[in-house]
Amino acid sequence: MRIHFTPDDLLHIRFADEPAPLLELAMALATLHRPASDPVFTRWRREAARELPGHARPLLELIPPCGRGPQFVDPVVPDVQEGFERVAATSAEQVRREMARVAGFGQAPTPWTRRIAARDRAAWSELVTGLHDAYDSVLTEPWRRLRAGFHAEVAWRTSRWGRLGLGAGLESLLPGSRLDGLVWHMAPEKHADFHLDGRGLTLYPTATWSGPPLIATAPDDSKLLVYPALTPLPLLPEPQDADPLGTLLGRTRAQVLEALAEQRTTGNLAQDLGISAASASQHATALREAGLVATRREGKAAWHGCTALGAELLRTGAR
């Protein structure tokens, strides 16, 4: 498996900004019935399989153990509700294209997946319901750990790249890979060439997958490289609740400020922290009035993010 860069592509290598809930779910479901998964997932696989709701089980017919399922089930968006809406709105043409691609990997069709391919309304209702149930069962509890692990991985990788350089930084993502000129050689068990042609490469670490790297398309049309994060889900610790900021601002408001180190909509904020949208808006407003948060509007969405003062307060609290 080789990725071919142009010189311009090397200037457009970046990490994804946020984990995508439905992409994480697809990787988790592939891992759940992947016999070759890292042994560290053994207990997690057993427990997740036992607790997976009946409505979610047909998803295992759609998402194969190799992880290369149809891309319409795992849109790369950070808002889980938007992800569900995108799945439901998938065009018939995209469904046909993706189901044909998956069939090319040797995934045998079943009566249910044939109905999915035919865009049968009842089957698609079952698909969306199954995704909701699977997300609630598999990812709701560990989501804070997954998200914290994602950002810890990205922070650690980017800090090392300044010392390692681009080539060694890329090679460190996938031990055994090598960058030879403008070609990155990886995953020798695969036979595929991907030409970026100036579109760039987005790197996405996932703690729910231990298999070989996977290639998809990011929302900005760059290639998306999904690779196993350094720390897999079963080993991710609970995020630390250090409390200097909690003492100053109150625990929930401190969590809101910490979350807004990355820009979020009010809905994203509510989802990530497990609070109501009204509460998220109230906390963001209080922080904005204190000069710690700035808000901008795009259509009906309000995007919030730390100001320089808020970021400095976060750095001071972390120290």
Short mmCIF file of C-alpha atoms in Angstrom, two decimals:
data_model
loop_
_atom_site.label_atom_id
_atom_site.label_comp_id
_atom_site.label_asym_id
_atom_site.label_seq_id
_atom_site.Cartn_x
_atom_site.Cartn_y
_atom_site.Cartn_z
CA MET A 1 0.00 0.00 0.00
CA ARG A 2 1.54 3.27 -1.12
CA ILE A 3 0.54 6.92 -0.87
CA HIS A 4 1.96 9.15 -3.59
CA PHE A 5 2.50 12.79 -2.66
CA THR A 6 3.15 15.80 -4.83
CA PRO A 7 5.35 18.55 -3.35
CA ASP A 8 2.17 20.55 -2.75
CA ASP A 9 0.63 17.64 -0.82
CA LEU A 10 3.50 17.74 1.67
CA LEU A 11 2.38 21.26 2.58
CA HIS A 12 -1.14 20.00 3.25
CA ILE A 13 -0.62 17.19 5.75
CA ARG A 14 -2.69 17.78 8.86
CA PHE A 15 -4.43 15.99 11.69
CA ALA A 16 -8.22 15.91 11.95
CA ASP A 17 -9.56 18.55 14.32
CA GLU A 18 -11.96 16.29 16.25
CA PRO A 19 -12.91 12.64 16.52
CA ALA A 20 -15.94 11.65 14.41
CA PRO A 21 -18.45 9.60 16.46
CA LEU A 22 -19.80 7.49 13.60
CA LEU A 23 -16.33 6.79 12.21
CA GLU A 24 -15.29 5.63 15.70
CA LEU A 25 -18.44 3.50 15.85
CA ALA A 26 -17.71 1.85 12.49
CA MET A 27 -14.15 1.05 13.58
CA ALA A 28 -15.43 -0.31 16.91
CA LEU A 29 -17.97 -2.58 15.16
CA ALA A 30 -15.29 -3.85 12.77
CA THR A 31 -13.02 -4.58 15.74
CA LEU A 32 -15.87 -6.30 17.56
CA HIS A 33 -15.96 -9.16 15.02
CA ARG A 34 -12.36 -9.02 13.78
CA PRO A 35 -10.56 -12.22 14.83
CA ALA A 36 -7.12 -10.65 14.27
CA SER A 37 -7.72 -7.71 16.62
CA ASP A 38 -5.00 -6.80 19.09
CA PRO A 39 -5.39 -9.11 22.14
CA VAL A 40 -5.83 -6.03 24.31
CA PHE A 41 -9.34 -5.80 22.82
CA THR A 42 -10.31 -9.38 23.78
CA ARG A 43 -12.26 -8.57 26.93
CA TRP A 44 -13.75 -5.41 25.40
CA ARG A 45 -14.92 -7.39 22.34
CA ARG A 46 -16.57 -10.03 24.50
CA GLU A 47 -18.41 -7.48 26.64
CA ALA A 48 -19.39 -5.23 23.72
CA ALA A 49 -20.73 -8.20 21.73
CA ARG A 50 -22.79 -9.37 24.71
CA GLU A 51 -24.32 -5.93 25.27
CA LEU A 52 -24.91 -4.99 21.61
CA PRO A 53 -28.69 -4.48 21.15
CA GLY A 54 -30.61 -6.68 18.73
CA HIS A 55 -31.45 -3.76 16.41
CA ALA A 56 -27.72 -3.04 16.04
CA ARG A 57 -26.59 -6.56 15.14
CA PRO A 58 -27.40 -6.32 11.39
CA LEU A 59 -24.70 -3.61 11.21
CA LEU A 60 -22.13 -6.41 11.49
CA GLU A 61 -23.39 -7.64 8.09
CA LEU A 62 -22.67 -4.19 6.63
CA ILE A 63 -19.36 -3.34 8.33
CA PRO A 64 -16.84 -6.12 7.67
CA PRO A 65 -14.01 -7.13 10.03
CA CYS A 66 -11.49 -5.56 7.63
CA GLY A 67 -12.96 -2.14 8.48
CA ARG A 68 -13.59 -1.20 4.86
CA GLY A 69 -17.35 -0.83 5.07
CA PRO A 70 -19.51 1.57 3.04
CA GLN A 71 -18.51 5.14 3.79
CA PHE A 72 -22.10 6.33 4.03
CA VAL A 73 -22.40 4.74 7.50
CA ASP A 74 -19.47 6.67 9.02
CA PRO A 75 -19.49 10.32 7.89
CA VAL A 76 -16.47 12.22 9.16
CA VAL A 77 -18.29 14.89 11.17
CA PRO A 78 -17.77 15.70 14.88
CA ASP A 79 -21.48 16.04 15.71
CA VAL A 80 -23.18 12.67 16.16
CA GLN A 81 -26.67 13.98 15.37
CA GLU A 82 -25.42 15.54 12.14
CA GLY A 83 -23.80 12.19 11.37
CA PHE A 84 -27.11 10.34 11.75
CA GLU A 85 -28.81 12.91 9.51
CA ARG A 86 -26.14 12.49 6.83
CA VAL A 87 -26.54 8.73 6.88
CA ALA A 88 -30.31 9.03 6.46
CA ALA A 89 -29.85 11.48 3.56
CA THR A 90 -27.43 9.28 1.56
CA SER A 91 -28.28 9.34 -2.13
CA ALA A 92 -29.22 6.17 -3.97
CA GLU A 93 -26.22 6.67 -6.29
CA GLN A 94 -23.77 6.83 -3.39
CA VAL A 95 -25.36 3.73 -1.86
CA ARG A 96 -24.94 1.75 -5.09
CA ARG A 97 -21.35 2.92 -5.52
CA GLU A 98 -20.32 2.12 -1.96
CA MET A 99 -22.08 -1.25 -1.81
CA ALA A 100 -20.37 -2.26 -5.07
CA ARG A 101 -17.01 -1.21 -3.62
CA VAL A 102 -17.57 -3.25 -0.46
CA ALA A 103 -18.62 -6.28 -2.52
CA GLY A 104 -15.25 -6.00 -4.27
CA PHE A 105 -13.54 -6.77 -0.96
CA GLY A 106 -15.24 -10.16 -0.80
CA GLN A 107 -17.97 -9.18 1.66
CA ALA A 108 -20.80 -11.57 0.79
CA PRO A 109 -24.20 -9.84 0.53
CA THR A 110 -27.02 -10.87 2.84
CA PRO A 111 -30.77 -10.37 2.34
CA TRP A 112 -30.60 -7.28 4.59
CA THR A 113 -27.58 -5.70 2.88
CA ARG A 114 -29.27 -6.29 -0.50
CA ARG A 115 -32.23 -4.29 0.79
CA ILE A 116 -29.83 -1.59 1.95
CA ALA A 117 -28.24 -1.53 -1.53
CA ALA A 118 -31.71 -1.20 -3.08
CA ARG A 119 -32.44 1.77 -0.78
CA ASP A 120 -35.41 -0.09 0.73
CA ARG A 121 -37.16 2.32 3.09
CA ALA A 122 -37.79 -0.18 5.89
CA ALA A 123 -34.20 -1.45 5.78
CA TRP A 124 -32.88 2.11 5.98
CA SER A 125 -35.09 2.83 8.96
CA GLU A 126 -33.55 -0.26 10.59
CA LEU A 127 -30.08 0.98 9.65
CA VAL A 128 -30.51 4.38 11.30
CA THR A 129 -32.14 2.84 14.38
CA GLY A 130 -29.32 0.31 14.59
CA LEU A 131 -26.69 3.05 14.43
CA HIS A 132 -28.40 4.94 17.26
CA ASP A 133 -28.60 1.81 19.40
CA ALA A 134 -25.03 0.78 18.63
CA TYR A 135 -23.71 4.23 19.48
CA ASP A 136 -25.58 4.27 22.80
CA SER A 137 -24.32 0.78 23.66
CA VAL A 138 -20.71 0.97 22.45
CA LEU A 139 -19.55 4.59 22.62
CA THR A 140 -21.65 6.68 24.99
CA GLU A 141 -19.84 5.53 28.13
CA PRO A 142 -16.23 5.75 26.81
CA TRP A 143 -16.72 8.87 24.65
CA ARG A 144 -14.93 11.23 27.08
CA ARG A 145 -11.96 8.86 27.18
CA LEU A 146 -11.95 8.48 23.40
CA ARG A 147 -12.06 12.20 22.82
CA ALA A 148 -9.36 12.94 25.41
CA GLY A 149 -7.21 10.17 23.94
CA PHE A 150 -7.65 11.57 20.43
CA HIS A 151 -6.46 15.02 21.45
CA ALA A 152 -3.62 13.62 23.57
CA GLU A 153 -2.41 11.60 20.58
CA VAL A 154 -2.55 14.59 18.24
CA ALA A 155 -0.78 16.87 20.75
CA TRP A 156 1.96 14.31 21.35
CA ARG A 157 2.46 13.57 17.65
CA THR A 158 2.61 17.21 16.61
CA SER A 159 5.08 18.09 19.37
CA ARG A 160 7.37 15.25 18.26
CA TRP A 161 7.20 16.19 14.59
CA GLY A 162 8.98 19.44 15.35
CA ARG A 163 11.96 17.37 16.47
CA LEU A 164 11.67 14.39 14.10
CA GLY A 165 10.85 16.16 10.85
CA LEU A 166 8.13 15.24 8.34
CA GLY A 167 9.53 11.94 7.09
CA ALA A 168 10.28 10.43 10.49
CA GLY A 169 7.01 11.85 11.83
CA LEU A 170 4.98 10.03 9.18
CA GLU A 171 6.95 6.82 9.62
CA SER A 172 6.38 6.92 13.38
CA LEU A 173 2.60 6.69 12.81
CA LEU A 174 2.96 3.24 11.28
CA PRO A 175 6.03 1.32 12.44
CA GLY A 176 7.67 -0.41 9.50
CA SER A 177 6.49 2.15 6.97
CA ARG A 178 8.97 4.36 5.12
CA LEU A 179 8.85 7.59 3.15
CA ASP A 180 10.93 7.19 0.01
CA GLY A 181 11.03 10.48 -1.84
CA LEU A 182 7.39 11.36 -2.49
CA VAL A 183 6.04 7.85 -1.88
CA TRP A 184 5.03 6.56 1.55
CA HIS A 185 5.25 2.75 1.66
CA MET A 186 3.08 1.05 4.28
CA ALA A 187 0.90 -1.99 5.02
CA PRO A 188 2.75 -4.56 2.86
CA GLU A 189 -0.22 -6.97 3.10
CA LYS A 190 -2.21 -4.65 0.84
CA HIS A 191 -1.70 -3.86 -2.84
CA ALA A 192 -3.01 -0.39 -3.54
CA ASP A 193 -1.71 2.96 -4.72
CA PHE A 194 -3.28 6.25 -3.69
CA HIS A 195 -2.34 9.41 -5.56
CA LEU A 196 -3.15 12.59 -3.64
CA ASP A 197 -2.82 14.88 -6.69
CA GLY A 198 -2.59 18.03 -4.60
CA ARG A 199 -5.60 17.31 -2.40
CA GLY A 200 -3.48 16.77 0.73
CA LEU A 201 -3.68 14.18 3.50
CA THR A 202 -5.67 14.30 6.75
CA LEU A 203 -4.41 12.00 9.52
CA TYR A 204 -6.95 10.44 11.85
CA PRO A 205 -5.88 8.38 14.90
CA THR A 206 -8.51 6.02 16.30
CA ALA A 207 -8.38 4.08 19.56
CA THR A 208 -11.13 1.67 18.43
CA TRP A 209 -9.13 0.01 15.63
CA SER A 210 -5.94 -2.08 15.68
CA GLY A 211 -5.82 -3.25 12.07
CA PRO A 212 -3.90 -1.89 9.08
CA PRO A 213 -4.32 1.73 7.97
CA LEU A 214 -7.47 2.60 6.04
CA ILE A 215 -8.03 5.25 3.38
CA ALA A 216 -11.21 7.28 2.98
CA THR A 217 -12.14 10.78 1.81
CA ALA A 218 -12.31 13.70 4.25
CA PRO A 219 -15.05 16.36 4.03
CA ASP A 220 -12.55 18.82 2.47
CA ASP A 221 -11.83 16.26 -0.31
CA SER A 222 -8.37 15.44 1.03
CA LYS A 223 -7.51 11.79 1.55
CA LEU A 224 -8.21 10.60 5.08
CA LEU A 225 -5.74 8.13 6.60
CA VAL A 226 -7.26 6.26 9.54
CA TYR A 227 -4.58 4.60 11.66
CA PRO A 228 -4.50 2.90 15.10
CA ALA A 229 -3.81 5.36 17.89
CA LEU A 230 -0.90 4.70 20.22
CA THR A 231 -3.22 3.88 23.14
CA PRO A 232 -6.17 1.57 22.33
CA LEU A 233 -9.60 2.10 23.88
CA PRO A 234 -9.32 -0.57 26.62
CA LEU A 235 -6.17 1.15 27.96
CA LEU A 236 -7.37 4.74 27.79
CA PRO A 237 -7.57 6.28 31.29
CA GLU A 238 -10.36 8.50 32.49
CA PRO A 239 -9.55 12.18 31.84
CA GLN A 240 -7.90 13.79 34.83
CA ASP A 241 -10.09 16.19 36.79
CA ALA A 242 -7.46 18.61 38.03
CA ASP A 243 -9.37 21.37 39.76
CA PRO A 244 -7.59 24.73 39.84
CA LEU A 245 -10.00 26.03 37.20
CA GLY A 246 -12.93 24.27 38.87
CA THR A 247 -12.19 26.11 42.09
CA LEU A 248 -12.13 29.42 40.25
CA LEU A 249 -15.01 28.99 37.80
CA GLY A 250 -17.01 26.03 39.08
CA ARG A 251 -16.49 22.55 37.68
CA THR A 252 -19.00 22.66 34.82
CA ARG A 253 -17.96 26.11 33.67
CA ALA A 254 -14.31 25.05 33.82
CA GLN A 255 -15.15 22.04 31.66
CA VAL A 256 -16.90 24.34 29.17
CA LEU A 257 -13.79 26.54 28.95
CA GLU A 258 -11.54 23.50 28.53
CA ALA A 259 -13.81 22.14 25.78
CA LEU A 260 -13.69 25.50 23.99
CA ALA A 261 -9.94 25.25 23.50
CA GLU A 262 -11.29 23.84 20.21
CA GLN A 263 -14.11 25.75 18.53
CA ARG A 264 -17.53 24.19 19.04
CA THR A 265 -21.14 24.94 18.36
CA THR A 266 -23.54 25.11 21.29
CA GLY A 267 -24.88 21.68 20.27
CA ASN A 268 -21.39 20.15 20.12
CA LEU A 269 -20.62 21.58 23.55
CA ALA A 270 -23.81 20.18 25.07
CA GLN A 271 -23.19 16.74 23.53
CA ASP A 272 -19.54 16.51 24.60
CA LEU A 273 -20.22 17.55 28.18
CA GLY A 274 -23.54 15.77 28.61
CA ILE A 275 -25.46 18.94 29.48
CA SER A 276 -28.50 20.59 27.93
CA ALA A 277 -28.14 23.03 25.04
CA ALA A 278 -29.66 25.76 27.24
CA SER A 279 -27.05 25.14 29.93
CA ALA A 280 -24.22 25.10 27.39
CA SER A 281 -25.42 28.42 25.98
CA GLN A 282 -25.70 29.93 29.46
CA HIS A 283 -22.15 28.92 30.42
CA ALA A 284 -20.73 30.14 27.10
CA THR A 285 -22.47 33.49 27.59
CA ALA A 286 -21.04 33.89 31.10
CA LEU A 287 -17.54 33.08 29.86
CA ARG A 288 -17.96 35.47 26.93
CA GLU A 289 -18.97 38.28 29.27
CA ALA A 290 -15.81 37.57 31.30
CA GLY A 291 -13.67 37.92 28.15
CA LEU A 292 -12.67 34.24 28.17
CA VAL A 293 -14.72 33.11 25.16
CA ALA A 294 -15.61 34.65 21.80
CA THR A 295 -18.69 33.71 19.76
CA ARG A 296 -19.33 33.99 16.03
CA ARG A 297 -22.44 33.05 14.09
CA GLU A 298 -22.70 31.05 10.90
CA GLY A 299 -26.33 30.88 9.85
CA LYS A 300 -28.25 29.44 12.79
CA ALA A 301 -25.14 27.98 14.46
CA ALA A 302 -23.22 29.82 17.17
CA TRP A 303 -19.53 28.84 17.28
CA HIS A 304 -17.65 29.40 20.53
CA GLY A 305 -13.91 29.38 21.18
CA CYS A 306 -11.38 30.54 23.76
CA THR A 307 -9.98 34.04 23.57
CA ALA A 308 -6.27 34.60 24.21
CA LEU A 309 -7.15 35.35 27.84
CA GLY A 310 -9.14 32.13 28.14
CA ALA A 311 -6.31 30.11 26.57
CA GLU A 312 -3.81 31.64 29.00
CA LEU A 313 -6.06 30.76 31.92
CA LEU A 314 -6.20 27.16 30.66
CA ARG A 315 -2.41 27.01 30.38
CA THR A 316 -1.99 28.42 33.87
CA GLY A 317 -4.51 25.95 35.29
CA ALA A 318 -2.75 23.04 33.55
CA ARG A 319 0.57 24.03 35.09
#
